[in-house]
Amino acid sequence: MRKRIVAGNWKMNKTYEEALTLVSEIDNMVKDEVNGDVTVIVAPPFPFLQSVGKLTQGNDRMHLAAQNVSEHESGAYTGEVSAAMLKSVGVQYVIIGHSERRMYHHEDAQSLYKKLKTAIAQGITPIFCCGEPLEERDADRHFDYVDKQLHDSLSYLSNEEFDNVVVAYEPIWAIGTGRTASSQQAQEMHAYIREQLSRMFDAEAAFKCSILYGGSCNPGNAKELFSQPDVDGGLIGGASLKSRDFTDIIKSF
Ligand code: PGA
C-alpha cells in the first residue's frame, strides 16, 4: 500500500500569528475529524517552520515541510538555508523543483539534482515537482516534457536514494488558475510517471512511490482526483490556506 499524502504549500503567505492560527486549526481538525492513515504535511515559509513544527509535535499524522532548500551544504551562500539547518528544526519533507522556483528563480535540472541529494543525505524526504506549461500540453508534448524533467534530475539517484522521494505532478496551467486537470488527465500522467520511474529505478520502488497531484485542487474536486489508482494524494496551494478547505481535502480520501 502506498503512502497517501496531502501536503499544504503555503507559499509566501501568512504572518507569524496567522501561521500559528492556521496550523492550530488544522491540527485540531485533523485530530477530531480525520480517520485513517493519511500523512498530512504543512509547508510554511522558512521563519515559521520551528514554531509550526512545535505546535504539531504531539500529532503523529502531521508533518513539517520546507518549500525550498539550498543545493549547498554550508558556507558563504547569503540568504540560503541548508538541509542540515532544516533537519535541526524538525523538517521532514522539502518541496523541490516547484514550477514557481524553476520559473522565477531559474532553478535548473542540475541544481534540483543537487538539492535532492543534499535533502536525502540529511534524511529529509523530497517532494519533487514536475509538470508542463500550457503550450506543451496544447502541442501534445506533455508526456515528453515531464519525462525530461524526471530524467534530468531524478535518474542520477541510486535506487536507495530514490526510495525516499515523493513526486508531485503539477501542470503549470492548473496552478492557481482554478482550472484543474481532469481526473482522467491526472491519472494518465501519473501512470506515465510511474512507468518512467520503473525504467529508471527498480519496479518495486516505482510502485511504492507516492505521486501527488497539484493544481487548483479543492474540496469539490479532490475526491474524484484521489479516487484514481495512481493519484496518491495532493499538493495543495490556495486551498491549504483555509483550515476548513484543507481538512475537507484530507477527508476526501
Ligand atoms: P494551487 O497551487 O493549489 O493554488 O493551484 C498548487 C501548488 O502550486 O502547489
mmCIF file of C-alpha atoms and ligand atoms in Angstrom:
data_model
loop_
_atom_site.group_PDB
_atom_site.id
_atom_site.type_symbol
_atom_site.label_atom_id
_atom_site.label_comp_id
_atom_site.label_asym_id
_atom_site.label_seq_id
_atom_site.Cartn_x
_atom_site.Cartn_y
_atom_site.Cartn_z
ATOM 1 C CA MET A 1 0.000 0.000 0.000
ATOM 2 C CA ARG A 2 1.397 3.383 -0.987
ATOM 3 C CA LYS A 3 1.534 6.241 1.473
ATOM 4 C CA ARG A 4 -1.401 8.619 0.980
ATOM 5 C CA ILE A 5 -0.336 12.219 1.428
ATOM 6 C CA VAL A 6 -1.966 15.628 1.465
ATOM 7 C CA ALA A 7 0.548 18.473 1.623
ATOM 8 C CA GLY A 8 -0.239 22.170 2.010
ATOM 9 C CA ASN A 9 2.159 24.536 0.259
ATOM 10 C CA TRP A 10 1.557 27.898 1.901
ATOM 11 C CA LYS A 11 3.936 29.681 -0.494
ATOM 12 C CA MET A 12 4.693 33.293 0.549
ATOM 13 C CA ASN A 13 1.543 33.804 2.594
ATOM 14 C CA LYS A 14 0.639 34.479 6.240
ATOM 15 C CA THR A 15 2.269 36.435 9.045
ATOM 16 C CA TYR A 16 3.625 34.641 12.108
ATOM 17 C CA GLU A 17 0.372 34.977 14.099
ATOM 18 C CA GLU A 18 -1.729 33.906 11.133
ATOM 19 C CA ALA A 19 0.503 30.898 10.518
ATOM 20 C CA LEU A 20 0.131 29.708 14.102
ATOM 21 C CA THR A 21 -3.633 30.141 13.984
ATOM 22 C CA LEU A 22 -3.881 28.240 10.713
ATOM 23 C CA VAL A 23 -1.781 25.319 11.853
ATOM 24 C CA SER A 24 -3.581 25.058 15.214
ATOM 25 C CA GLU A 25 -6.907 24.892 13.413
ATOM 26 C CA ILE A 26 -5.637 22.244 11.002
ATOM 27 C CA ASP A 27 -4.089 20.250 13.840
ATOM 28 C CA ASN A 28 -7.360 20.224 15.796
ATOM 29 C CA MET A 29 -9.494 19.370 12.787
ATOM 30 C CA VAL A 30 -7.162 16.539 11.797
ATOM 31 C CA LYS A 31 -7.315 15.132 15.339
ATOM 32 C CA ASP A 32 -11.103 15.399 15.536
ATOM 33 C CA GLU A 33 -12.218 14.558 12.039
ATOM 34 C CA VAL A 34 -9.671 12.598 10.040
ATOM 35 C CA ASN A 35 -9.736 8.835 10.241
ATOM 36 C CA GLY A 36 -7.348 6.516 8.511
ATOM 37 C CA ASP A 37 -3.734 6.833 7.704
ATOM 38 C CA VAL A 38 -3.335 9.964 5.622
ATOM 39 C CA THR A 39 0.004 11.726 6.071
ATOM 40 C CA VAL A 40 -0.703 15.436 6.434
ATOM 41 C CA ILE A 41 2.114 17.844 5.603
ATOM 42 C CA VAL A 42 2.257 21.603 6.042
ATOM 43 C CA ALA A 43 4.900 23.693 4.302
ATOM 44 C CA PRO A 44 5.020 27.151 5.892
ATOM 45 C CA PRO A 45 7.597 29.818 4.978
ATOM 46 C CA PHE A 46 11.090 29.393 6.496
ATOM 47 C CA PRO A 47 10.748 31.755 9.510
ATOM 48 C CA PHE A 48 7.719 29.865 10.841
ATOM 49 C CA LEU A 49 8.997 26.301 10.471
ATOM 50 C CA GLN A 50 10.160 25.753 14.014
ATOM 51 C CA SER A 51 7.074 27.207 15.719
ATOM 52 C CA VAL A 52 4.682 25.407 13.392
ATOM 53 C CA GLY A 53 6.606 22.179 13.984
ATOM 54 C CA LYS A 54 6.363 22.572 17.752
ATOM 55 C CA LEU A 55 2.614 23.052 17.563
ATOM 56 C CA THR A 56 2.101 19.822 15.642
ATOM 57 C CA GLN A 57 4.614 17.734 17.570
ATOM 58 C CA GLY A 58 2.017 15.758 19.528
ATOM 59 C CA ASN A 59 0.105 14.734 16.417
ATOM 60 C CA ASP A 60 1.608 11.712 14.617
ATOM 61 C CA ARG A 61 -0.240 12.443 11.439
ATOM 62 C CA MET A 62 1.084 15.978 10.970
ATOM 63 C CA HIS A 63 4.443 16.521 9.308
ATOM 64 C CA LEU A 64 6.582 19.531 8.556
ATOM 65 C CA ALA A 65 7.950 20.537 5.150
ATOM 66 C CA ALA A 66 10.108 23.370 3.852
ATOM 67 C CA GLN A 67 9.331 24.959 0.499
ATOM 68 C CA ASN A 68 12.935 25.012 -0.660
ATOM 69 C CA VAL A 69 16.466 24.016 0.336
ATOM 70 C CA SER A 70 19.907 25.158 -0.747
ATOM 71 C CA GLU A 71 21.860 22.911 -3.094
ATOM 72 C CA HIS A 72 24.951 23.684 -0.965
ATOM 73 C CA GLU A 73 25.826 22.055 2.312
ATOM 74 C CA SER A 74 27.078 25.123 4.193
ATOM 75 C CA GLY A 75 29.237 28.210 3.833
ATOM 76 C CA ALA A 76 29.205 31.598 2.158
ATOM 77 C CA TYR A 77 25.804 31.486 0.449
ATOM 78 C CA THR A 78 23.982 34.538 1.778
ATOM 79 C CA GLY A 79 20.244 34.048 2.075
ATOM 80 C CA GLU A 80 20.340 30.291 1.620
ATOM 81 C CA VAL A 81 19.077 27.618 4.036
ATOM 82 C CA SER A 82 20.763 24.217 4.166
ATOM 83 C CA ALA A 83 19.250 20.758 4.562
ATOM 84 C CA ALA A 84 21.135 20.308 7.860
ATOM 85 C CA MET A 85 19.554 23.508 9.199
ATOM 86 C CA LEU A 86 16.109 22.290 8.177
ATOM 87 C CA LYS A 87 16.741 18.924 9.760
ATOM 88 C CA SER A 88 17.830 20.576 13.007
ATOM 89 C CA VAL A 89 14.460 22.306 13.382
ATOM 90 C CA GLY A 90 12.444 19.157 12.722
ATOM 91 C CA VAL A 91 11.742 19.393 8.984
ATOM 92 C CA GLN A 92 10.841 16.001 7.488
ATOM 93 C CA TYR A 93 9.938 16.888 3.889
ATOM 94 C CA VAL A 94 11.035 19.514 1.383
ATOM 95 C CA ILE A 95 9.416 20.688 -1.834
ATOM 96 C CA ILE A 96 11.979 20.647 -4.642
ATOM 97 C CA GLY A 97 11.526 21.910 -8.186
ATOM 98 C CA HIS A 98 8.223 23.700 -7.808
ATOM 99 C CA SER A 99 7.418 25.423 -11.108
ATOM 100 C CA GLU A 100 7.499 28.823 -9.388
ATOM 101 C CA ARG A 101 11.092 28.200 -8.320
ATOM 102 C CA ARG A 102 12.052 26.896 -11.743
ATOM 103 C CA MET A 103 10.434 29.936 -13.370
ATOM 104 C CA TYR A 104 11.219 32.878 -11.061
ATOM 105 C CA HIS A 105 14.463 31.641 -9.550
ATOM 106 C CA HIS A 106 15.856 29.887 -12.598
ATOM 107 C CA GLU A 107 16.409 26.578 -10.857
ATOM 108 C CA ASP A 108 17.663 24.127 -13.451
ATOM 109 C CA ALA A 109 17.777 20.335 -13.526
ATOM 110 C CA GLN A 110 21.341 20.157 -12.232
ATOM 111 C CA SER A 111 20.619 22.387 -9.259
ATOM 112 C CA LEU A 112 17.479 20.367 -8.479
ATOM 113 C CA TYR A 113 19.532 17.187 -8.562
ATOM 114 C CA LYS A 114 21.939 18.683 -6.007
ATOM 115 C CA LYS A 115 19.020 19.745 -3.812
ATOM 116 C CA LEU A 116 17.619 16.211 -3.947
ATOM 117 C CA LYS A 117 20.991 14.789 -2.925
ATOM 118 C CA THR A 118 21.513 17.140 -0.003
ATOM 119 C CA ALA A 119 17.967 16.657 1.336
ATOM 120 C CA ILE A 120 18.192 12.856 1.081
ATOM 121 C CA ALA A 121 21.616 12.868 2.754
ATOM 122 C CA GLN A 122 20.011 14.589 5.745
ATOM 123 C CA GLY A 123 17.113 12.127 5.848
ATOM 124 C CA ILE A 124 14.613 14.708 4.556
ATOM 125 C CA THR A 125 12.090 13.378 2.037
ATOM 126 C CA PRO A 126 11.965 15.450 -1.158
ATOM 127 C CA ILE A 127 8.630 16.189 -2.804
ATOM 128 C CA PHE A 128 9.906 16.541 -6.355
ATOM 129 C CA CYS A 129 7.618 18.619 -8.582
ATOM 130 C CA CYS A 130 7.175 18.269 -12.321
ATOM 131 C CA GLY A 131 4.566 19.467 -14.783
ATOM 132 C CA GLU A 132 4.190 21.049 -18.178
ATOM 133 C CA PRO A 133 3.199 24.561 -19.303
ATOM 134 C CA LEU A 134 0.047 25.013 -21.352
ATOM 135 C CA GLU A 135 1.809 25.305 -24.721
ATOM 136 C CA GLU A 136 3.409 21.885 -24.245
ATOM 137 C CA ARG A 137 0.038 20.296 -23.477
ATOM 138 C CA ASP A 138 -1.618 22.066 -26.389
ATOM 139 C CA ALA A 139 1.137 20.770 -28.672
ATOM 140 C CA ASP A 140 0.628 17.258 -27.248
ATOM 141 C CA ARG A 141 4.189 17.183 -25.906
ATOM 142 C CA HIS A 142 3.299 16.997 -22.204
ATOM 143 C CA PHE A 143 4.465 13.407 -21.701
ATOM 144 C CA ASP A 144 7.881 14.083 -23.233
ATOM 145 C CA TYR A 145 8.214 17.302 -21.273
ATOM 146 C CA VAL A 146 7.541 15.619 -17.920
ATOM 147 C CA ASP A 147 9.717 12.642 -18.833
ATOM 148 C CA LYS A 148 12.635 15.007 -19.433
ATOM 149 C CA GLN A 149 12.103 16.736 -16.082
ATOM 150 C CA LEU A 150 12.124 13.374 -14.297
ATOM 151 C CA HIS A 151 15.075 12.092 -16.222
ATOM 152 C CA ASP A 152 17.200 15.245 -15.913
ATOM 153 C CA SER A 153 17.002 15.471 -12.111
ATOM 154 C CA LEU A 154 15.926 12.116 -10.704
ATOM 155 C CA SER A 155 17.567 9.496 -12.856
ATOM 156 C CA TYR A 156 21.026 10.053 -11.342
ATOM 157 C CA LEU A 157 19.833 8.991 -7.907
ATOM 158 C CA SER A 158 20.548 5.469 -6.738
ATOM 159 C CA ASN A 159 17.700 3.054 -6.045
ATOM 160 C CA GLU A 160 18.259 3.588 -2.352
ATOM 161 C CA GLU A 161 18.144 7.354 -2.650
ATOM 162 C CA PHE A 162 15.022 7.205 -4.779
ATOM 163 C CA ASP A 163 13.268 5.138 -2.109
ATOM 164 C CA ASN A 164 12.879 8.406 -0.188
ATOM 165 C CA VAL A 165 11.330 10.505 -2.939
ATOM 166 C CA VAL A 166 7.723 11.656 -3.346
ATOM 167 C CA VAL A 167 6.754 13.018 -6.776
ATOM 168 C CA ALA A 168 4.156 15.738 -7.376
ATOM 169 C CA TYR A 169 2.653 16.254 -10.823
ATOM 170 C CA GLU A 170 1.594 19.880 -11.123
ATOM 171 C CA PRO A 171 0.599 21.024 -14.610
ATOM 172 C CA ILE A 172 1.542 24.718 -14.681
ATOM 173 C CA TRP A 173 -1.695 25.689 -16.404
ATOM 174 C CA ALA A 174 -3.613 24.359 -13.396
ATOM 175 C CA ILE A 175 -1.619 26.091 -10.630
ATOM 176 C CA GLY A 176 -3.572 28.894 -9.009
ATOM 177 C CA THR A 177 -5.784 29.212 -12.078
ATOM 178 C CA GLY A 178 -8.922 27.456 -10.874
ATOM 179 C CA ARG A 179 -8.547 25.216 -13.917
ATOM 180 C CA THR A 180 -7.786 21.755 -12.612
ATOM 181 C CA ALA A 181 -6.665 18.775 -14.660
ATOM 182 C CA SER A 182 -9.492 16.293 -15.150
ATOM 183 C CA SER A 183 -9.170 13.118 -13.126
ATOM 184 C CA GLN A 184 -8.513 11.300 -16.388
ATOM 185 C CA GLN A 185 -5.700 13.681 -17.365
ATOM 186 C CA ALA A 186 -4.199 13.311 -13.896
ATOM 187 C CA GLN A 187 -4.457 9.523 -13.903
ATOM 188 C CA GLU A 188 -2.882 9.091 -17.329
ATOM 189 C CA MET A 189 0.045 11.344 -16.435
ATOM 190 C CA HIS A 190 0.537 9.692 -13.036
ATOM 191 C CA ALA A 191 0.536 6.235 -14.633
ATOM 192 C CA TYR A 192 3.008 7.509 -17.215
ATOM 193 C CA ILE A 193 5.272 8.960 -14.488
ATOM 194 C CA ARG A 194 5.193 5.668 -12.594
ATOM 195 C CA GLU A 195 6.123 3.802 -15.751
ATOM 196 C CA GLN A 196 9.077 6.121 -16.396
ATOM 197 C CA LEU A 197 10.190 5.727 -12.781
ATOM 198 C CA SER A 198 10.089 1.953 -13.157
ATOM 199 C CA ARG A 199 12.567 2.291 -16.037
ATOM 200 C CA MET A 200 14.920 4.479 -14.023
ATOM 201 C CA PHE A 201 14.694 2.532 -10.777
ATOM 202 C CA ASP A 202 13.510 -0.888 -9.788
ATOM 203 C CA ALA A 203 9.861 -1.653 -10.403
ATOM 204 C CA GLU A 204 9.120 -2.142 -6.728
ATOM 205 C CA ALA A 205 10.446 1.335 -5.853
ATOM 206 C CA ALA A 206 8.370 2.901 -8.640
ATOM 207 C CA PHE A 207 5.294 1.057 -7.429
ATOM 208 C CA LYS A 208 5.870 2.261 -3.876
ATOM 209 C CA CYS A 209 6.447 5.910 -4.821
ATOM 210 C CA SER A 210 3.614 8.255 -3.811
ATOM 211 C CA ILE A 211 2.669 10.535 -6.703
ATOM 212 C CA LEU A 212 0.664 13.604 -5.706
ATOM 213 C CA TYR A 213 -1.470 15.805 -7.922
ATOM 214 C CA GLY A 214 -1.258 19.592 -7.601
ATOM 215 C CA GLY A 215 -3.045 22.418 -9.378
ATOM 216 C CA SER A 216 -6.317 24.016 -8.218
ATOM 217 C CA CYS A 217 -7.183 21.016 -6.095
ATOM 218 C CA ASN A 218 -10.084 21.915 -3.801
ATOM 219 C CA PRO A 219 -12.735 20.243 -1.611
ATOM 220 C CA GLY A 220 -15.019 19.961 -4.655
ATOM 221 C CA ASN A 221 -12.656 18.034 -6.922
ATOM 222 C CA ALA A 222 -10.310 16.202 -4.516
ATOM 223 C CA LYS A 223 -12.452 13.083 -4.107
ATOM 224 C CA GLU A 224 -12.617 12.432 -7.832
ATOM 225 C CA LEU A 225 -8.882 13.069 -8.276
ATOM 226 C CA PHE A 226 -7.856 10.945 -5.274
ATOM 227 C CA SER A 227 -10.031 8.056 -6.427
ATOM 228 C CA GLN A 228 -7.704 7.474 -9.388
ATOM 229 C CA PRO A 229 -5.455 4.443 -8.927
ATOM 230 C CA ASP A 230 -2.168 6.307 -9.437
ATOM 231 C CA VAL A 231 -3.108 9.513 -7.610
ATOM 232 C CA ASP A 232 -1.796 9.080 -4.077
ATOM 233 C CA GLY A 233 -2.779 12.468 -2.731
ATOM 234 C CA GLY A 234 -2.351 16.161 -3.382
ATOM 235 C CA LEU A 235 -0.022 19.136 -3.142
ATOM 236 C CA ILE A 236 -2.374 21.955 -2.300
ATOM 237 C CA GLY A 237 -1.653 25.666 -2.691
ATOM 238 C CA GLY A 238 -4.517 28.159 -2.346
ATOM 239 C CA ALA A 239 -6.919 25.791 -0.594
ATOM 240 C CA SER A 240 -4.305 24.916 2.047
ATOM 241 C CA LEU A 241 -4.524 28.462 3.440
ATOM 242 C CA LYS A 242 -8.017 27.800 4.794
ATOM 243 C CA SER A 243 -8.191 25.178 7.530
ATOM 244 C CA ARG A 244 -11.730 24.078 6.612
ATOM 245 C CA ASP A 245 -10.926 23.601 2.922
ATOM 246 C CA PHE A 246 -7.616 21.875 3.613
ATOM 247 C CA THR A 247 -9.186 19.453 6.101
ATOM 248 C CA ASP A 248 -12.048 18.711 3.735
ATOM 249 C CA ILE A 249 -9.481 17.849 1.067
ATOM 250 C CA ILE A 250 -7.739 15.499 3.511
ATOM 251 C CA LYS A 251 -11.103 13.900 4.245
ATOM 252 C CA SER A 252 -11.670 13.248 0.539
ATOM 253 C CA PHE A 253 -9.706 10.014 0.764
HETATM 254 P P1 PGA B 1 -2.814 25.693 -6.201
HETATM 255 O O1 PGA B 1 -1.225 25.513 -6.096
HETATM 256 O O2 PGA B 1 -3.449 24.618 -5.386
HETATM 257 O O3 PGA B 1 -3.072 27.081 -5.634
HETATM 258 O O4 PGA B 1 -3.169 25.607 -7.652
HETATM 259 C C1 PGA B 1 -0.641 24.235 -6.056
HETATM 260 C C2 PGA B 1 0.849 24.358 -5.930
HETATM 261 O O5 PGA B 1 1.439 25.272 -6.523
HETATM 262 O O6 PGA B 1 1.497 23.548 -5.242
#
